[in-house]
Every structure is written in C-alpha cells, then in structure tokens.
CSV table of C-alpha atoms in Angstrom, one decimal:
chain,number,residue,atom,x,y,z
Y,1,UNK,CA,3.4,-34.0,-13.2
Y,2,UNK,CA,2.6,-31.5,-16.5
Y,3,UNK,CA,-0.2,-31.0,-15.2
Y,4,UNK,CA,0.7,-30.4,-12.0
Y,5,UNK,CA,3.2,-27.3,-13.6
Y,6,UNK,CA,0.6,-26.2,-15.9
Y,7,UNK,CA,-1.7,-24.9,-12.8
Y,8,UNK,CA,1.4,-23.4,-11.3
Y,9,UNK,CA,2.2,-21.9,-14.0
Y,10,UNK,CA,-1.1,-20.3,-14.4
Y,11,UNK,CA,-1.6,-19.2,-10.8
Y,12,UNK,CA,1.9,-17.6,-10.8
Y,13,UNK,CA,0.9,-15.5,-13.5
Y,14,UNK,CA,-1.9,-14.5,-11.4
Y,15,UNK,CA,-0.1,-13.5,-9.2
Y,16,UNK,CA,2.0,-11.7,-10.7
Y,17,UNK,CA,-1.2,-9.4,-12.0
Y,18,UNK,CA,-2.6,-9.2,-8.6
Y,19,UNK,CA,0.7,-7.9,-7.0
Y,20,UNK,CA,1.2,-5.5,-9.6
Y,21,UNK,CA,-2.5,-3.9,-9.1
Y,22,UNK,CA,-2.4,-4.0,-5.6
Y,23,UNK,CA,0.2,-1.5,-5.4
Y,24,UNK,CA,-1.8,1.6,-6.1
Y,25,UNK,CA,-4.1,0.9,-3.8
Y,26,UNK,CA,-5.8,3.9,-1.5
Y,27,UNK,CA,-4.8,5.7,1.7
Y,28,UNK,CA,-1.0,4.4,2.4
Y,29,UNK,CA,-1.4,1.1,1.0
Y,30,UNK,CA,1.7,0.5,-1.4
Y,31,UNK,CA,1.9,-3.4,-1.5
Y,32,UNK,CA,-0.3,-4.8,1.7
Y,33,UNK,CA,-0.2,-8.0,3.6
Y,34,UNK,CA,0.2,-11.1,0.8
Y,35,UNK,CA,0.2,-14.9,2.1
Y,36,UNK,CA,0.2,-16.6,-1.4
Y,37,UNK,CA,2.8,-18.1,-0.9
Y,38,UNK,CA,1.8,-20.2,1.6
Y,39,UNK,CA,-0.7,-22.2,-0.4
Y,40,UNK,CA,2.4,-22.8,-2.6
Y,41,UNK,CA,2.4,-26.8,-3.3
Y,42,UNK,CA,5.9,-27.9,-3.0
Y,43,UNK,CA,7.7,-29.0,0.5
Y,44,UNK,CA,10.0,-25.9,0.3
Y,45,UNK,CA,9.8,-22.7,-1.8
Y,46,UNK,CA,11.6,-18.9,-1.7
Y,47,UNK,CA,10.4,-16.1,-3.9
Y,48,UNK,CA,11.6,-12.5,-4.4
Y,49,UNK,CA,9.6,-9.8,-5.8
Y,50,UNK,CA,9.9,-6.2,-6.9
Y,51,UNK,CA,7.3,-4.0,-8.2
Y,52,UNK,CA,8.3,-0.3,-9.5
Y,53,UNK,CA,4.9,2.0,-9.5
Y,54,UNK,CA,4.7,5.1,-10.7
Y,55,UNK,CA,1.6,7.9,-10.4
Y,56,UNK,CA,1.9,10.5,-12.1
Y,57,UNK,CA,-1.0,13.2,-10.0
Y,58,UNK,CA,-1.0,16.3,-11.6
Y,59,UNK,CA,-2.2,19.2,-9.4
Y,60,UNK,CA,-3.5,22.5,-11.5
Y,61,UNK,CA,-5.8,25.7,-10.1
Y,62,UNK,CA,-3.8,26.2,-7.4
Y,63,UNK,CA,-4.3,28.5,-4.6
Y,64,UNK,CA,-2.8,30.2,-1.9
Y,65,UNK,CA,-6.0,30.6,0.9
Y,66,UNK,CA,-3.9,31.7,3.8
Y,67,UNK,CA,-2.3,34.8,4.4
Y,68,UNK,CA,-1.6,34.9,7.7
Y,69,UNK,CA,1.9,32.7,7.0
Y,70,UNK,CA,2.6,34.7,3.3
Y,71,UNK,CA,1.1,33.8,-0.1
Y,72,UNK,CA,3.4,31.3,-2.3
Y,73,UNK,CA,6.3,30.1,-2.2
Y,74,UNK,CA,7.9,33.1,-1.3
Y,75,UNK,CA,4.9,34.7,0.7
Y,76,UNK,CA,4.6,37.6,-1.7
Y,77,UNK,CA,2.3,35.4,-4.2
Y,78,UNK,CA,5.0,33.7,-5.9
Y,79,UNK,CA,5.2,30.0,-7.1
Y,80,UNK,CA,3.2,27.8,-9.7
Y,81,UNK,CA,-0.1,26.9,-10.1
Y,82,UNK,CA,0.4,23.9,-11.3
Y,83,UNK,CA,3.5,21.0,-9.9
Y,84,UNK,CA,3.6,17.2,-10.2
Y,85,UNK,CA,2.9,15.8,-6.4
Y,86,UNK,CA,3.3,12.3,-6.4
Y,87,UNK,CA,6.5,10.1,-6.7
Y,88,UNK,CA,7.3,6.4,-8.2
Y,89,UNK,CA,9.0,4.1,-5.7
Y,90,UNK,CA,9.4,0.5,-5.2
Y,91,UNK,CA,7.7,-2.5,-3.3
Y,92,UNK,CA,10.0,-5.4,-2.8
Y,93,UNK,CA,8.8,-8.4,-1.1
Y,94,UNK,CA,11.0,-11.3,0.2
Y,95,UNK,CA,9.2,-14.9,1.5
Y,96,UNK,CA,10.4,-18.6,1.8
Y,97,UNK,CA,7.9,-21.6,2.9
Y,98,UNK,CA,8.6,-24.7,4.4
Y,99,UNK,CA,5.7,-27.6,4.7
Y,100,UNK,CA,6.1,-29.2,7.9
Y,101,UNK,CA,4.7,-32.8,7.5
Y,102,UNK,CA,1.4,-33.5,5.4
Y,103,UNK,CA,-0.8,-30.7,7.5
Y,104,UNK,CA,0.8,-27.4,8.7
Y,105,UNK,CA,3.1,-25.2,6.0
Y,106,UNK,CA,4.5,-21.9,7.6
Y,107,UNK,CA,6.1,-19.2,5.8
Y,108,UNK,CA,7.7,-16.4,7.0
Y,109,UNK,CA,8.3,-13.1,4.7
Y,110,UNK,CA,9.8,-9.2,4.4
Y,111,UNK,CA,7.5,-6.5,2.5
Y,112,UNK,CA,7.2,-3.1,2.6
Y,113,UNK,CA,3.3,-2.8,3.2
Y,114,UNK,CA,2.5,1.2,3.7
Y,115,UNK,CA,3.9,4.5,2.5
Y,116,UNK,CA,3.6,7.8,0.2
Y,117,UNK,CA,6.1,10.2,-1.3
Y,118,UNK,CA,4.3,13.3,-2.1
Y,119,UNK,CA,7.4,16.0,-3.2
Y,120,UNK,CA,5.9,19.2,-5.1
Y,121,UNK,CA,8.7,20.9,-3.9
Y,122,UNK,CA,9.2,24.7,-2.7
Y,123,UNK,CA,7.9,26.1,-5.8
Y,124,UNK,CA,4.5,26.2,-5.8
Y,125,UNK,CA,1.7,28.5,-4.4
Y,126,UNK,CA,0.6,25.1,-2.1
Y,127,UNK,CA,3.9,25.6,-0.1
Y,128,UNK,CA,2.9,26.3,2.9
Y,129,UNK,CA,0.5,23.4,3.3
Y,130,UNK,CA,3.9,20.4,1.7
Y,131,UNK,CA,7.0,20.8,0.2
Y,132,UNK,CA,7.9,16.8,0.5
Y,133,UNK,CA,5.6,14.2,2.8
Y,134,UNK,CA,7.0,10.7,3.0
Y,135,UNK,CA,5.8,7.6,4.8
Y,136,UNK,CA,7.5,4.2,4.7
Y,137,UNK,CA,7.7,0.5,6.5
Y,138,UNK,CA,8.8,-2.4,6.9
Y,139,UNK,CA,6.7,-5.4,7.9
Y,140,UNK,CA,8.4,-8.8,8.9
Y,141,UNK,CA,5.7,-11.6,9.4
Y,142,UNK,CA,5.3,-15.4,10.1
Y,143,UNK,CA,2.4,-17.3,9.2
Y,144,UNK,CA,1.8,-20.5,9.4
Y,145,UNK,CA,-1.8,-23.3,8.6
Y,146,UNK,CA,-2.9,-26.2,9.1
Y,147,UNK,CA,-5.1,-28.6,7.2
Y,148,UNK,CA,-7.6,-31.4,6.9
Y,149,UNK,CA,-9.3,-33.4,4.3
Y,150,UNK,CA,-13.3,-32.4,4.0
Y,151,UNK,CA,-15.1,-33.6,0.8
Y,152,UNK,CA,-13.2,-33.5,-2.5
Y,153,UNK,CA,-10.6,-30.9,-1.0
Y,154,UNK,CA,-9.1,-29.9,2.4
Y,155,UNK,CA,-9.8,-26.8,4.8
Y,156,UNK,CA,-6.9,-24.5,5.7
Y,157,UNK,CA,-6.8,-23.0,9.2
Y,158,UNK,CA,-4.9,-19.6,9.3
Y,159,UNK,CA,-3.3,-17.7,11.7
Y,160,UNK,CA,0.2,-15.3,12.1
Y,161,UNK,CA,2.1,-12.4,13.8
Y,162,UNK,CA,4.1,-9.5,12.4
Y,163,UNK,CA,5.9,-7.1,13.1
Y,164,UNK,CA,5.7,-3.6,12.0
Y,165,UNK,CA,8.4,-0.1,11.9
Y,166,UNK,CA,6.9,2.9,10.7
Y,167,UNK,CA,8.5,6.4,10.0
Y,168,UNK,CA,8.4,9.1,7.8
Y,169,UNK,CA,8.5,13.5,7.5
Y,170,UNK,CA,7.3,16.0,6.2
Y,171,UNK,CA,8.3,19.5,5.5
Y,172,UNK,CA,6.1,22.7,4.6
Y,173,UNK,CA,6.8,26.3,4.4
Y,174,UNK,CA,5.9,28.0,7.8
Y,175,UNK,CA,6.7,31.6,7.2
Y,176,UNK,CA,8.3,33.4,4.5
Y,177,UNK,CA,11.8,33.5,4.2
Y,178,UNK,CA,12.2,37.0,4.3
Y,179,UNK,CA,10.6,37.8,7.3
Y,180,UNK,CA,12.6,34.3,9.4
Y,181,UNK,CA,16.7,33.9,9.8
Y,182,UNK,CA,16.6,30.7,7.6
Y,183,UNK,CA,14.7,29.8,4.8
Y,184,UNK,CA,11.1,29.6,6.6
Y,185,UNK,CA,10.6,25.5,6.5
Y,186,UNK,CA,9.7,23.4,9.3
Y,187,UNK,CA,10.0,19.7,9.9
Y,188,UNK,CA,8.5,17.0,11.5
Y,189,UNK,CA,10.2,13.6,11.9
Y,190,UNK,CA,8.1,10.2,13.5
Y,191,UNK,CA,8.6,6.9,13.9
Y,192,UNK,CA,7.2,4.3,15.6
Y,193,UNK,CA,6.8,0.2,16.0
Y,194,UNK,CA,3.7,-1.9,17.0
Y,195,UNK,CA,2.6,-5.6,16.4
Y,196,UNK,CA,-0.2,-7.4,14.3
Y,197,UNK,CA,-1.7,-10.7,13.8
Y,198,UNK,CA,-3.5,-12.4,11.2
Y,199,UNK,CA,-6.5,-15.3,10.8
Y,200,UNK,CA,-8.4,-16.7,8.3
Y,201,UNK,CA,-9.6,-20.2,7.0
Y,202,UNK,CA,-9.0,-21.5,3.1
Y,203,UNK,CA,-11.3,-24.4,1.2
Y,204,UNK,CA,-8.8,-25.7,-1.6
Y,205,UNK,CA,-9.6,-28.4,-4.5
Y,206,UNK,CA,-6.2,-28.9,-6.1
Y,207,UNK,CA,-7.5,-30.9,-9.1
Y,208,UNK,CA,-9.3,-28.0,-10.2
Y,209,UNK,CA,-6.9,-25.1,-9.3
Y,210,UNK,CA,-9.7,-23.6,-7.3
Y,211,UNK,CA,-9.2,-21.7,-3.9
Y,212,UNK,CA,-11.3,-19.9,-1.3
Y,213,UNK,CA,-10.0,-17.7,1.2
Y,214,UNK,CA,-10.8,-15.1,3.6
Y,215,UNK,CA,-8.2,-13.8,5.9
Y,216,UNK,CA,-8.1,-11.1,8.7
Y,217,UNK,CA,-5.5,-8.8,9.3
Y,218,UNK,CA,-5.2,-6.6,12.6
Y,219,UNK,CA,-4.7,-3.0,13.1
Y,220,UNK,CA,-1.5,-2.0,14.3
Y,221,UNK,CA,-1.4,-0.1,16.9
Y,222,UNK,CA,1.6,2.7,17.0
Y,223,UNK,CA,1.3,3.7,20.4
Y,224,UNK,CA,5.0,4.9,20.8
Y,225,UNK,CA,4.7,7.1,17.7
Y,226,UNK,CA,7.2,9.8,18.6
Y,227,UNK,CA,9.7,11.9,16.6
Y,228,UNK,CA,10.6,15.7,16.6
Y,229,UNK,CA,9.6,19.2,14.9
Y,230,UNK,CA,12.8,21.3,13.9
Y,231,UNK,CA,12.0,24.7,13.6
Y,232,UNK,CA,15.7,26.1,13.4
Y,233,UNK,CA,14.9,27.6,9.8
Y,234,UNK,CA,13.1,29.8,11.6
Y,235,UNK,CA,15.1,31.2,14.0
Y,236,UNK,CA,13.2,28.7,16.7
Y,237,UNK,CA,14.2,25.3,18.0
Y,238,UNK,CA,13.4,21.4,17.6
Y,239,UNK,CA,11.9,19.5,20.0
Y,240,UNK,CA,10.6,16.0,20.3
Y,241,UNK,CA,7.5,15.7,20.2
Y,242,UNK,CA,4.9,12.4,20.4
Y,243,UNK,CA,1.5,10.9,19.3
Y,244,UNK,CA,-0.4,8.0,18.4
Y,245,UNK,CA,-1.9,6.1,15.1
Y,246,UNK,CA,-2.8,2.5,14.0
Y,247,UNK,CA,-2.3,1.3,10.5
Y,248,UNK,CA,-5.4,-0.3,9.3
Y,249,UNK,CA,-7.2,-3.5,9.7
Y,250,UNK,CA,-8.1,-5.4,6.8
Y,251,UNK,CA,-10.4,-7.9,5.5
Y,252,UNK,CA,-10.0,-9.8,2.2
Y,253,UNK,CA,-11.5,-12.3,0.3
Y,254,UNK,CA,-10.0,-14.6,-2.8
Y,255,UNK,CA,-11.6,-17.0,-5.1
Y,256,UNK,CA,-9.9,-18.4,-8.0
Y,257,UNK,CA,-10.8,-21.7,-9.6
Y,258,UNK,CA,-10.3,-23.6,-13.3
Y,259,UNK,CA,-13.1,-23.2,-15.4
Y,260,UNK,CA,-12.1,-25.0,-18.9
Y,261,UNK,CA,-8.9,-26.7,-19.5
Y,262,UNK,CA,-6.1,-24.4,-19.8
Y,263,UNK,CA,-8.4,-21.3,-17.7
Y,264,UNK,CA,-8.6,-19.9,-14.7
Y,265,UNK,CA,-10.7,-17.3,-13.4
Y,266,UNK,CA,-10.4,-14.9,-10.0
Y,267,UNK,CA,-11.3,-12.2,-7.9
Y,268,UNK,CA,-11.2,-10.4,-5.0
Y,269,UNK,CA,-12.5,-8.3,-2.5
Y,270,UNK,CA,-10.9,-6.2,0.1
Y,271,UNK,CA,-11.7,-4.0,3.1
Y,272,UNK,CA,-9.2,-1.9,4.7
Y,273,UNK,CA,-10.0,0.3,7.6
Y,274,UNK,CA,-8.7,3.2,6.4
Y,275,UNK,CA,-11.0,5.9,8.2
Y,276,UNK,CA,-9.4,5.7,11.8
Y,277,UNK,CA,-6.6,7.2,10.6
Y,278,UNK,CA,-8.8,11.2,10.6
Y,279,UNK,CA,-6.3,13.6,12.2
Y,280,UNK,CA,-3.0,12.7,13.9
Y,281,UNK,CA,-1.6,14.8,16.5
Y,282,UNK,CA,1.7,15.8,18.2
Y,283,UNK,CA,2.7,17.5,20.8
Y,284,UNK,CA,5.5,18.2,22.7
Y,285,UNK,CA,5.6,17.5,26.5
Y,286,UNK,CA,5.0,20.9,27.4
Y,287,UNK,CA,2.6,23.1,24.4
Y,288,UNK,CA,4.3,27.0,24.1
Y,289,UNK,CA,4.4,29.5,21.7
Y,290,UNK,CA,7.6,28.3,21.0
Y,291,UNK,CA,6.7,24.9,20.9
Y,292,UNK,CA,3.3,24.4,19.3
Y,293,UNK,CA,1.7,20.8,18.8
Y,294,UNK,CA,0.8,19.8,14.9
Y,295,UNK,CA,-1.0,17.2,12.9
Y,296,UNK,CA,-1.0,14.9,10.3
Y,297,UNK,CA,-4.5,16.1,8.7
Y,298,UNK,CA,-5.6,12.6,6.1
Y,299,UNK,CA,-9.5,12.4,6.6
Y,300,UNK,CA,-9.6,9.1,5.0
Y,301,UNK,CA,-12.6,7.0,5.3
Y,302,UNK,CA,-12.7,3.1,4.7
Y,303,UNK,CA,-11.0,1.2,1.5
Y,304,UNK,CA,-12.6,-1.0,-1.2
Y,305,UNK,CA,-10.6,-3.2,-3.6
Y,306,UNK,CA,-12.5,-5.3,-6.1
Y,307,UNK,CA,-10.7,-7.3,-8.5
Y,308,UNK,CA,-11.3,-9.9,-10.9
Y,309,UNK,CA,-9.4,-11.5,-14.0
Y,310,UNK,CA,-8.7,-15.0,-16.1
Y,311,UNK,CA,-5.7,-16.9,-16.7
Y,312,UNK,CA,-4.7,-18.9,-19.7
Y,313,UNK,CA,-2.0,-21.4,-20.3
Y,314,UNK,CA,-0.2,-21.7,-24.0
Y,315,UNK,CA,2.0,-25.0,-23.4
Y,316,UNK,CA,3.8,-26.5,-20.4
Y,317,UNK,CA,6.4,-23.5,-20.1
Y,318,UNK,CA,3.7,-20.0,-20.5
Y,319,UNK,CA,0.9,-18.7,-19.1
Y,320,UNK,CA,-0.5,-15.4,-19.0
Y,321,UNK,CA,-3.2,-13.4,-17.1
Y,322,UNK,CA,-5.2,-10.2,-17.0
Y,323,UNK,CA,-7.2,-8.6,-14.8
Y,324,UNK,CA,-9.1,-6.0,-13.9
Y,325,UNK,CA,-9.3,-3.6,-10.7
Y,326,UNK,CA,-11.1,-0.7,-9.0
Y,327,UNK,CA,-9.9,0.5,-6.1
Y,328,UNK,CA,-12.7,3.2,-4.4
Y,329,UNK,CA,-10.8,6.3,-3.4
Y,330,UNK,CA,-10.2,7.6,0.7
Y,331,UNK,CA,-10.0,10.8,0.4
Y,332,UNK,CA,-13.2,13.0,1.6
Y,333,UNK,CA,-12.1,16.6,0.5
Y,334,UNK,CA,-8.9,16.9,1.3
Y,335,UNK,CA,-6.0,15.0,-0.7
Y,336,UNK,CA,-5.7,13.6,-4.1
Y,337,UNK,CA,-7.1,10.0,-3.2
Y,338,UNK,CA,-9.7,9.2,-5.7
Y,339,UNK,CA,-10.6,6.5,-7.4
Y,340,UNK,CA,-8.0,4.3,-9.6
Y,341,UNK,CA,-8.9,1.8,-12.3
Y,342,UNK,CA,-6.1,-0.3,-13.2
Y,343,UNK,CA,-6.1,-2.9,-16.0
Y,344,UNK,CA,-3.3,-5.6,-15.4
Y,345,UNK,CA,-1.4,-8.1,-17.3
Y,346,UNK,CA,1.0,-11.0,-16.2
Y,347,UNK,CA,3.0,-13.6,-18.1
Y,348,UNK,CA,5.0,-16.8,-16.3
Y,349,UNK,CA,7.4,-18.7,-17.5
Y,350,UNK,CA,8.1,-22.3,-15.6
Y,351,UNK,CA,11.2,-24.0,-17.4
Y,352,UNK,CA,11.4,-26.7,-15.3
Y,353,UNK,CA,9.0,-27.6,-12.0
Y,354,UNK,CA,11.5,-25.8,-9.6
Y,355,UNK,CA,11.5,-22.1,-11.3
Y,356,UNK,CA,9.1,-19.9,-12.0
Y,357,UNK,CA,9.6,-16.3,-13.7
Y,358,UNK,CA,6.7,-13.5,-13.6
Y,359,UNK,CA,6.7,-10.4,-15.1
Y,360,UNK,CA,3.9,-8.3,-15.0
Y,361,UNK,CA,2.6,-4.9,-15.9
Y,362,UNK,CA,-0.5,-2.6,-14.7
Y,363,UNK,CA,-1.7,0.8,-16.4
Y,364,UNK,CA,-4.2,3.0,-15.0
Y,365,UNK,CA,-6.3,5.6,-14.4
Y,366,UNK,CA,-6.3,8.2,-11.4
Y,367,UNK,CA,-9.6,9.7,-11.3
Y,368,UNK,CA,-10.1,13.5,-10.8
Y,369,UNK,CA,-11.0,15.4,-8.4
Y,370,UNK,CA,-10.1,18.6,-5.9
Y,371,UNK,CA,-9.2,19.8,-2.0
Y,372,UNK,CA,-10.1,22.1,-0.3
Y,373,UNK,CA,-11.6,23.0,3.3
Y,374,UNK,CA,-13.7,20.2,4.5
Y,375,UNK,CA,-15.1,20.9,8.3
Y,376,UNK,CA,-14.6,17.6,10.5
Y,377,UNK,CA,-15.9,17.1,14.0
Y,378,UNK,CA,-16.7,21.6,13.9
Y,379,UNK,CA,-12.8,22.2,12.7
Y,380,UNK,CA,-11.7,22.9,9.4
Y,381,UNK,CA,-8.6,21.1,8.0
Y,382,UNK,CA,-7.3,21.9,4.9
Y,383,UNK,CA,-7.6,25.9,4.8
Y,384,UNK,CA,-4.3,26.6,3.1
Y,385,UNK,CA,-4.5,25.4,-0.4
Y,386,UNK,CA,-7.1,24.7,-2.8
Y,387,UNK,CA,-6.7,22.6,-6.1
Y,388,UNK,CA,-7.8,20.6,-8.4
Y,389,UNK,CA,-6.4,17.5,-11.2
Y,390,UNK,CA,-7.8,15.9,-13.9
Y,391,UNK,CA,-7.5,12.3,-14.9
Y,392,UNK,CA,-3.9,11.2,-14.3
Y,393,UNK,CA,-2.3,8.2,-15.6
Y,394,UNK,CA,-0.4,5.3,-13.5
Y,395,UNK,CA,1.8,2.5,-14.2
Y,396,UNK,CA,3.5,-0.3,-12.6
Y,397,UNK,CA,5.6,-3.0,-13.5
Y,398,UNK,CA,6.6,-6.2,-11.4
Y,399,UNK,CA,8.8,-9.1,-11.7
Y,400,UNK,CA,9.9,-12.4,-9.5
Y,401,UNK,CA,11.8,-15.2,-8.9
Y,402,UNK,CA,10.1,-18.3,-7.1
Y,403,UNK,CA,12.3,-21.3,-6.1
Y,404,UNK,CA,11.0,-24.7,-5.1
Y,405,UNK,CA,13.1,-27.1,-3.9
C-alpha cells in the first residue's frame, strides 16, 4: 500500500509540471485537452486545478505603415513605440472519474482549452491594427476506456466526445477620432459552438509506474461562427455578421515509466494542427460600403510540443518533479508567436492515500522575433504595423486538489 502511494505521489507531481508547461503553449492553446485523470487508480476520484500564466511580450520599434486610416493612435503620428501586448489569465480545470467494474473507467471533465488576451491599448502607433483581442472557451468532455490484460500489463482502449463554446472580440482604431463623430474604434464580436471526439489506446505496467499513450483529438468544427461588427464610433452602424473556423486537431504522445527506486522519467510529444486556422473571414449578409466584411488575419502553421522530465520521491508524503519543454512557435510573420522554452517544477504532497496536493511552477523564455507584411496565397496581411521584441520572460504557477474515494 506505501508503495502503492509513493507512485502516486510521484506521478501527481508530474503532473502538476506538465500542466503548468502546457499552458504557454502556441497559437491559442492555453491549457489543451488533458485525460490523466482517467488512468487514475482508485474506484472514484475528483480533482480541481488552477493554473495562473503570465507572458510578459514586449513589443518595441514600432511603426505606423498605413496612412490611409491616420498614423498612431491619434492619426496625426501620435502613440508609443513601445506597449506591453500580452495579458496573464487563468486555466482552471474541473474532472471526477468513476471505474465501472474491473475494465472500463470514464471520466468526465470542465477546462478552458483555447484563448488569448492581447490589450496594448489605444496608445500606441500599432493602433489601428489592436487595441484589445480576446479569445476564450469552454470545453465539457466525457471520456471513457476499456481494458484487457496482455503480457505483464493491460492495454487501454480510448475513445470520448466533447463539447466546445467559443467567443471572443477585438477592437482596433479604424479612423482617427477627429475626422469620425465618436472616438474612431470598431468592434467585432463572435461566437460559436461545435463538437469533438477523441481516441487513442494506452499499454500500462503498474508495478513499474510506466505508461504509453497516444491519443487523438478532433478538430472542431465552428460552422455557426457568427457575431457582429459595431461601427457606431464612427458615425456608421453594427451589423451581424458570420463566418467559419475549426479549432485544431491534435495528436499526442506520453511515456513515463520508473527507472530506479524512488524515479520516474517522462516525455512527450504533441502535434496540433494549428495551420488551418490562416485567415478568418466575416461578412455580413449583404457586403456595402457601409457594411464591409473583415478578418481575423493569424497565419499560423502547425504546433510542436516536446517535453521531457524526472520525478523523485523523498518519503511516503513528497515527491517532486522537473521538466523541461520547447514548444516551436506558429507564427510565420505576422504575430508574436515564437518559440517558448519553459523549465518546470512540481512538488506533491499525499498525507494520506485519499488526498493529494500539487503545486507547481514554470519560468520561461519567449523567443524574439518581429511582424510585419507577409504575402499569403498573392495578398498581403499585416500592412499596418511593423515591430519587433526581444526575449521576453513567462511564468506560471499551478496548484490542485485530487480526491479519491
């Protein structure tokens, strides 16, 4: 039974680690799809977790490309060349687990799996390309496996559904406020729902903590993707306005398995299909002058997460675990997603077999890099602004609660 709570205690740390890296991930990956818990021992279990992240993207050299809709933030050259863009936020996640019988477990969970907060604000030359962009979702899933003995261990089959709400804004200066009635911002509002499903198969040894899995997760398809673009600071109108966009399909891979007593090591890799999201349009039911179509201009190409790490138990209570992480950036000339490094840590504390208490911490590097125009399929996107940023630091800190019972 020690034992037995010395491997948990060790894989929780883990964890802990992994969920704390995998929230600066690229494109709008915040926290992702996570179905840990269902390899979770025990006949029932709950756990609760909140991670706080928080990039801090610099953005210096910048410049105003455009004149046709004023320079700066007041269209007469004004504004900073340099703003902080990004913003933290938090990633909660919510999951219980039931095993029905000696085969299938099922779990069922909450999570919060895209978004992005960009808010440089009015005062900057980049104004007329954002003043605030921000993306978020909610993700409500079921899962469930099933499992048979083969050699020393038993194979896990794999498969789930969930269910996805998407929405967000953004605002950017569209003509200077002198020459408008209002203050010269537009706005356009989305939302939209759409349904996923999962698979994968798992080879698991419990006697020596180690695990194999590779699980799929579909693209979700946003096909009602509709909202509205208010243009009433202008002296203009709103109007609705509708589109479409999939969030991305991803493939991932985990191993983890003991290597000495008291040690664990792991790793990861992940795919995410992060290049079909290029340019997003919306358009009104009927196009005007007064009611012009616009778009959601991202570029991105495909993600790569690789991660690996070791975990360490100190007695029947701790464990600990770091890790390392690089995360390959989705940007291809327009946007501030570059590369991120992340070194994480993770320490668990199990006071008796039925609790378990994770705290863990990642720090980081965003790479540098600049935007710019970059020509796509013979347009160019990103003709308003031009800047650069250096090196940029991130941090993120994450704790939970897991209950078995």
């Amino acid at each position: 039974m020690a034992q037995n709570r010395l491997k948990k205690s060790i894989l929780a740390a883990v964890a802990g680690v992994l969920v704390a890296s995998a929230a600066q991930a690229g494109g709008l990956e915040r926290s992702g799809y996570n179905i840990d818990l269902l390899f979770d021992p025990s006949d029932y279990a709950a756990e609760a977790t909140a991670t706080y992240v928080n990039p801090q993207r610099d953005l210096k050299n910048v410049t105003d490309i455009n004149p046709a809709n004023g320079i700066g933030s007041n269209g007469l050259g004004g504004g900073s060349t340099s703003v902080r863009d990004t913003e933290g936020y938090w990633a909660p996640r919510v999951g219980v687990k039931a095993g029905l019988g000696d085969s299938i477990d099922c779990m069922a969970d909450y999570s919060q799996p895209w978004g992005a907060h960009a808010n440089p604000g009015k005062n900057w030359m980049g104004a007329n390309d954002n003043i605030e962009t921000k993306v978020e979702s909610d993700n409500y899933a079921a899962t469930c496996s099933y499992k048979w003995d083969m050699g020393p261990g038993f194979v896990r089959l794999i498969g789930g559904a969930f269910y996805q709400e998407v929405g967000g804004f953004k605002e950017r200066l569209v003509a200077p406020d002198f020459a408008v009635p209002g203050n010269g911002i537009g706005r356009l509002d989305l939302e939209g729902t759409g349904w996923g499903w999962r698979t994968g198969v798992a080879y698991e040894i419990p006697e020596y903590a180690m695990r194999a899995s590779l699980v799929y997760n579909s693209a979700v398809d946003l096909d009602d993707l509709s909202g509205s673009i208010d243009l009433r600071e202008l002296g203009l109108t709103k109007y609705d306005v509708s589109g479409s966009a999939s969030m991305p399909d991803s493939l991932e891979l985990k191993v983890q398995s003991g290597i000495a007593p008291g040690w664990l090591a792991f790793g990861s890799v992940k795919w995410t299909d992060w290049s079909q999201l290029q340019v997003l349009r919306f358009c009104p039911a009927t196009v005007s002058v007064l009611t012009p179509c616009t778009s959601l201009d991202l570029l991105y190409r495909d993600g790569w997460t690789i991660t690996g790490g070791i975990g360490h138990k100190f007695n029947d209570q701790w464990s600990g675990a770091v890790s390392l992480a690089w995360d390959r950036g989705t940007s291809t000339g327009i946007g501030t997603q570059t590369d991120t490094w992340t070194l994480g840590t993770a320490v668990s504390y199990t006071p008796t077999q039925n609790i378990e208490l994770r705290l863990a911490g990642v720090v980081g590097i965003l790479t540098s890099g600049e935007s710019g125009p970059t020509t796509y399929q013979g347009e160019v996107f990103g003709d308003e602004v031009t800047y650069s940023f250096d090196n940029d630091f991130v941090g993120a800190i994450s704790t939970s609660l897991k209950v078995r019972f």
